[in-house]
Amino acid sequence: MDTKHIKSFIGLNPERFLRYCCVGLGAFAIDTFSAWSLLKLIPEVLAVASGYTLASVFHYTFSKGWTFSDERKSTAAKVLAYAGVNLTTLAVNTSLTVVFLKIYNGNILLAKSLALPPTLLLGFGLLRLFVFKHGTMMGPVAIEEAS
């Protein structure tokens, strides 16, 4: 399978990915600030997981309405699929962040920044494949590549 087919398979186009990155930046800010605030009060893993969970609520809302322009009603199946994707990315993000916290002497901003790229790419692909499959923002890139 060549790159063109992979891009059309996940519905990747520049506008959608830019929107995803903007939503991700907002979620990153919520996640990082929350984790930083909680780090002095509770264990590292709980602080990181709590920040990520708060950011996930923000992320779902904006991913559904803006990034993927999915106007269909949220169903239990969609919310469960999002939860599954989120648990997967939560595990990756939390594990990487805790490892980077240990390597970089508790620098939460650096640790979160290093954990972000793999989590971002994994999350985008999984959301497009399993949660927001029918969004209206396919755009000309995906249509052209699919033909």
PDB file of C-alpha atoms in Angstrom:
ATOM      1  CA  MET A   1       0.000   0.000   0.000  1.00  0.00           C
ATOM      2  CA  ASP A   2       1.574   3.297  -1.040  1.00  0.00           C
ATOM      3  CA  THR A   3       1.396   6.651   0.792  1.00  0.00           C
ATOM      4  CA  LYS A   4      -1.469   7.943  -1.379  1.00  0.00           C
ATOM      5  CA  HIS A   5      -3.704   5.065  -0.303  1.00  0.00           C
ATOM      6  CA  ILE A   6      -2.758   5.426   3.359  1.00  0.00           C
ATOM      7  CA  LYS A   7      -3.622   9.160   3.276  1.00  0.00           C
ATOM      8  CA  SER A   8      -7.009   8.521   1.692  1.00  0.00           C
ATOM      9  CA  PHE A   9      -7.680   5.620   4.070  1.00  0.00           C
ATOM     10  CA  ILE A  10      -7.418   7.847   7.169  1.00  0.00           C
ATOM     11  CA  GLY A  11      -8.935  10.873   5.425  1.00  0.00           C
ATOM     12  CA  LEU A  12      -5.850  13.038   5.869  1.00  0.00           C
ATOM     13  CA  ASN A  13      -5.926  16.479   4.366  1.00  0.00           C
ATOM     14  CA  PRO A  14      -3.972  19.565   5.422  1.00  0.00           C
ATOM     15  CA  GLU A  15      -6.946  21.565   6.727  1.00  0.00           C
ATOM     16  CA  ARG A  16      -8.261  18.719   8.862  1.00  0.00           C
ATOM     17  CA  PHE A  17      -4.806  17.961  10.250  1.00  0.00           C
ATOM     18  CA  LEU A  18      -4.182  21.664  11.037  1.00  0.00           C
ATOM     19  CA  ARG A  19      -7.483  21.812  12.915  1.00  0.00           C
ATOM     20  CA  TYR A  20      -6.547  18.633  14.763  1.00  0.00           C
ATOM     21  CA  CYS A  21      -3.218  20.205  15.742  1.00  0.00           C
ATOM     22  CA  CYS A  22      -4.946  23.399  16.993  1.00  0.00           C
ATOM     23  CA  VAL A  23      -7.360  21.367  19.107  1.00  0.00           C
ATOM     24  CA  GLY A  24      -4.419  19.286  20.275  1.00  0.00           C
ATOM     25  CA  LEU A  25      -2.517  22.422  21.282  1.00  0.00           C
ATOM     26  CA  GLY A  26      -5.448  23.536  23.444  1.00  0.00           C
ATOM     27  CA  ALA A  27      -5.680  20.072  24.975  1.00  0.00           C
ATOM     28  CA  PHE A  28      -1.904  20.077  25.505  1.00  0.00           C
ATOM     29  CA  ALA A  29      -2.161  23.363  27.429  1.00  0.00           C
ATOM     30  CA  ILE A  30      -4.994  22.041  29.622  1.00  0.00           C
ATOM     31  CA  ASP A  31      -3.192  18.738  30.127  1.00  0.00           C
ATOM     32  CA  THR A  32       0.177  20.276  30.985  1.00  0.00           C
ATOM     33  CA  PHE A  33      -1.158  22.985  33.302  1.00  0.00           C
ATOM     34  CA  SER A  34      -3.371  20.472  35.118  1.00  0.00           C
ATOM     35  CA  ALA A  35      -0.548  17.956  35.525  1.00  0.00           C
ATOM     36  CA  TRP A  36       1.843  20.675  36.682  1.00  0.00           C
ATOM     37  CA  SER A  37      -0.725  21.930  39.212  1.00  0.00           C
ATOM     38  CA  LEU A  38      -1.424  18.452  40.570  1.00  0.00           C
ATOM     39  CA  LEU A  39       2.179  17.183  40.566  1.00  0.00           C
ATOM     40  CA  LYS A  40       2.884  18.573  44.038  1.00  0.00           C
ATOM     41  CA  LEU A  41      -0.338  17.126  45.491  1.00  0.00           C
ATOM     42  CA  ILE A  42      -0.620  13.585  44.137  1.00  0.00           C
ATOM     43  CA  PRO A  43       1.699  10.908  42.662  1.00  0.00           C
ATOM     44  CA  GLU A  44       3.167  11.540  39.174  1.00  0.00           C
ATOM     45  CA  VAL A  45       1.101   8.914  37.370  1.00  0.00           C
ATOM     46  CA  LEU A  46      -2.161  10.232  38.839  1.00  0.00           C
ATOM     47  CA  ALA A  47      -1.256  13.860  38.085  1.00  0.00           C
ATOM     48  CA  VAL A  48      -0.368  13.055  34.480  1.00  0.00           C
ATOM     49  CA  ALA A  49      -3.441  10.853  33.958  1.00  0.00           C
ATOM     50  CA  SER A  50      -5.747  13.482  35.543  1.00  0.00           C
ATOM     51  CA  GLY A  51      -4.461  16.264  33.306  1.00  0.00           C
ATOM     52  CA  TYR A  52      -4.837  14.075  30.267  1.00  0.00           C
ATOM     53  CA  THR A  53      -8.387  13.135  31.220  1.00  0.00           C
ATOM     54  CA  LEU A  54      -9.461  16.779  31.652  1.00  0.00           C
ATOM     55  CA  ALA A  55      -7.941  17.631  28.306  1.00  0.00           C
ATOM     56  CA  SER A  56      -9.794  14.715  26.707  1.00  0.00           C
ATOM     57  CA  VAL A  57     -13.193  16.239  27.430  1.00  0.00           C
ATOM     58  CA  PHE A  58     -12.081  19.436  25.672  1.00  0.00           C
ATOM     59  CA  HIS A  59     -10.555  17.408  22.840  1.00  0.00           C
ATOM     60  CA  TYR A  60     -13.669  15.320  22.143  1.00  0.00           C
ATOM     61  CA  THR A  61     -15.918  18.367  22.031  1.00  0.00           C
ATOM     62  CA  PHE A  62     -13.767  20.258  19.532  1.00  0.00           C
ATOM     63  CA  SER A  63     -12.753  17.208  17.501  1.00  0.00           C
ATOM     64  CA  LYS A  64     -16.371  16.284  16.937  1.00  0.00           C
ATOM     65  CA  GLY A  65     -17.658  19.747  16.100  1.00  0.00           C
ATOM     66  CA  TRP A  66     -14.726  21.437  14.407  1.00  0.00           C
ATOM     67  CA  THR A  67     -11.908  19.106  13.356  1.00  0.00           C
ATOM     68  CA  PHE A  68     -14.014  16.344  11.833  1.00  0.00           C
ATOM     69  CA  SER A  69     -17.259  18.337  11.416  1.00  0.00           C
ATOM     70  CA  ASP A  70     -19.289  15.362  12.537  1.00  0.00           C
ATOM     71  CA  GLU A  71     -22.796  16.749  12.993  1.00  0.00           C
ATOM     72  CA  ARG A  72     -24.391  13.423  13.786  1.00  0.00           C
ATOM     73  CA  LYS A  73     -25.637  12.923  17.320  1.00  0.00           C
ATOM     74  CA  SER A  74     -23.124  11.406  19.699  1.00  0.00           C
ATOM     75  CA  THR A  75     -24.145   7.831  20.286  1.00  0.00           C
ATOM     76  CA  ALA A  76     -23.080   5.459  23.001  1.00  0.00           C
ATOM     77  CA  ALA A  77     -21.064   3.553  20.399  1.00  0.00           C
ATOM     78  CA  LYS A  78     -19.222   6.707  19.313  1.00  0.00           C
ATOM     79  CA  VAL A  79     -18.477   7.738  22.894  1.00  0.00           C
ATOM     80  CA  LEU A  80     -17.242   4.214  23.669  1.00  0.00           C
ATOM     81  CA  ALA A  81     -15.050   4.231  20.549  1.00  0.00           C
ATOM     82  CA  TYR A  82     -13.635   7.610  21.612  1.00  0.00           C
ATOM     83  CA  ALA A  83     -13.034   6.241  25.114  1.00  0.00           C
ATOM     84  CA  GLY A  84     -11.167   3.273  23.617  1.00  0.00           C
ATOM     85  CA  VAL A  85      -8.993   5.545  21.490  1.00  0.00           C
ATOM     86  CA  ASN A  86      -8.452   7.794  24.476  1.00  0.00           C
ATOM     87  CA  LEU A  87      -7.449   4.928  26.762  1.00  0.00           C
ATOM     88  CA  THR A  88      -4.927   3.823  24.152  1.00  0.00           C
ATOM     89  CA  THR A  89      -3.428   7.290  23.752  1.00  0.00           C
ATOM     90  CA  LEU A  90      -3.635   7.856  27.522  1.00  0.00           C
ATOM     91  CA  ALA A  91      -1.498   4.771  28.115  1.00  0.00           C
ATOM     92  CA  VAL A  92       1.065   5.863  25.515  1.00  0.00           C
ATOM     93  CA  ASN A  93       1.122   9.493  26.696  1.00  0.00           C
ATOM     94  CA  THR A  94       1.313   8.672  30.410  1.00  0.00           C
ATOM     95  CA  SER A  95       4.026   6.054  29.953  1.00  0.00           C
ATOM     96  CA  LEU A  96       6.171   8.304  27.798  1.00  0.00           C
ATOM     97  CA  THR A  97       5.660  11.322  30.068  1.00  0.00           C
ATOM     98  CA  VAL A  98       6.649   9.401  33.210  1.00  0.00           C
ATOM     99  CA  VAL A  99       9.761   8.051  31.463  1.00  0.00           C
ATOM    100  CA  PHE A 100      10.722  11.549  30.272  1.00  0.00           C
ATOM    101  CA  LEU A 101      10.045  13.007  33.749  1.00  0.00           C
ATOM    102  CA  LYS A 102      12.602  10.593  35.166  1.00  0.00           C
ATOM    103  CA  ILE A 103      15.131  11.245  32.397  1.00  0.00           C
ATOM    104  CA  TYR A 104      14.794  15.047  32.586  1.00  0.00           C
ATOM    105  CA  ASN A 105      14.583  15.444  36.382  1.00  0.00           C
ATOM    106  CA  GLY A 106      10.893  16.273  36.691  1.00  0.00           C
ATOM    107  CA  ASN A 107      10.693  18.859  33.888  1.00  0.00           C
ATOM    108  CA  ILE A 108       6.996  18.442  33.098  1.00  0.00           C
ATOM    109  CA  LEU A 109       6.956  20.799  30.113  1.00  0.00           C
ATOM    110  CA  LEU A 110       9.823  18.983  28.404  1.00  0.00           C
ATOM    111  CA  ALA A 111       8.403  15.569  29.286  1.00  0.00           C
ATOM    112  CA  LYS A 112       4.943  16.441  27.916  1.00  0.00           C
ATOM    113  CA  SER A 113       6.465  18.036  24.807  1.00  0.00           C
ATOM    114  CA  LEU A 114       8.451  14.903  24.005  1.00  0.00           C
ATOM    115  CA  ALA A 115       5.450  12.629  24.586  1.00  0.00           C
ATOM    116  CA  LEU A 116       3.197  14.744  22.354  1.00  0.00           C
ATOM    117  CA  PRO A 117       4.298  13.855  18.768  1.00  0.00           C
ATOM    118  CA  PRO A 118       3.754  10.078  18.928  1.00  0.00           C
ATOM    119  CA  THR A 119       0.524  10.558  20.869  1.00  0.00           C
ATOM    120  CA  LEU A 120      -0.696  13.180  18.375  1.00  0.00           C
ATOM    121  CA  LEU A 121      -0.133  10.976  15.328  1.00  0.00           C
ATOM    122  CA  LEU A 122      -1.575   7.890  16.970  1.00  0.00           C
ATOM    123  CA  GLY A 123      -4.658   9.776  18.172  1.00  0.00           C
ATOM    124  CA  PHE A 124      -5.394  11.385  14.798  1.00  0.00           C
ATOM    125  CA  GLY A 125      -5.229   8.097  12.934  1.00  0.00           C
ATOM    126  CA  LEU A 126      -7.319   6.208  15.482  1.00  0.00           C
ATOM    127  CA  LEU A 127      -9.998   8.935  15.709  1.00  0.00           C
ATOM    128  CA  ARG A 128     -10.315   9.098  11.936  1.00  0.00           C
ATOM    129  CA  LEU A 129     -10.490   5.320  11.601  1.00  0.00           C
ATOM    130  CA  PHE A 130     -12.773   4.432  14.505  1.00  0.00           C
ATOM    131  CA  VAL A 131     -14.707   7.472  15.786  1.00  0.00           C
ATOM    132  CA  PHE A 132     -15.253  10.212  13.202  1.00  0.00           C
ATOM    133  CA  LYS A 133     -15.410   8.056  10.067  1.00  0.00           C
ATOM    134  CA  HIS A 134     -18.253  10.015   8.530  1.00  0.00           C
ATOM    135  CA  GLY A 135     -17.254  13.636   9.137  1.00  0.00           C
ATOM    136  CA  THR A 136     -18.211  16.078   6.367  1.00  0.00           C
ATOM    137  CA  MET A 137     -14.782  17.670   5.947  1.00  0.00           C
ATOM    138  CA  MET A 138     -13.169  15.167   3.581  1.00  0.00           C
ATOM    139  CA  GLY A 139     -11.941  17.947   1.318  1.00  0.00           C
ATOM    140  CA  PRO A 140     -10.421  17.755  -2.142  1.00  0.00           C
ATOM    141  CA  VAL A 141      -7.178  16.099  -1.058  1.00  0.00           C
ATOM    142  CA  ALA A 142      -8.839  12.918   0.171  1.00  0.00           C
ATOM    143  CA  ILE A 143     -11.315  12.805  -2.726  1.00  0.00           C
ATOM    144  CA  GLU A 144      -8.594  13.184  -5.333  1.00  0.00           C
ATOM    145  CA  GLU A 145      -6.358  10.610  -3.666  1.00  0.00           C
ATOM    146  CA  ALA A 146      -9.150   8.095  -3.292  1.00  0.00           C
ATOM    147  CA  SER A 147      -9.796   8.008  -7.041  1.00  0.00           C
TER     148      SER A 147
END
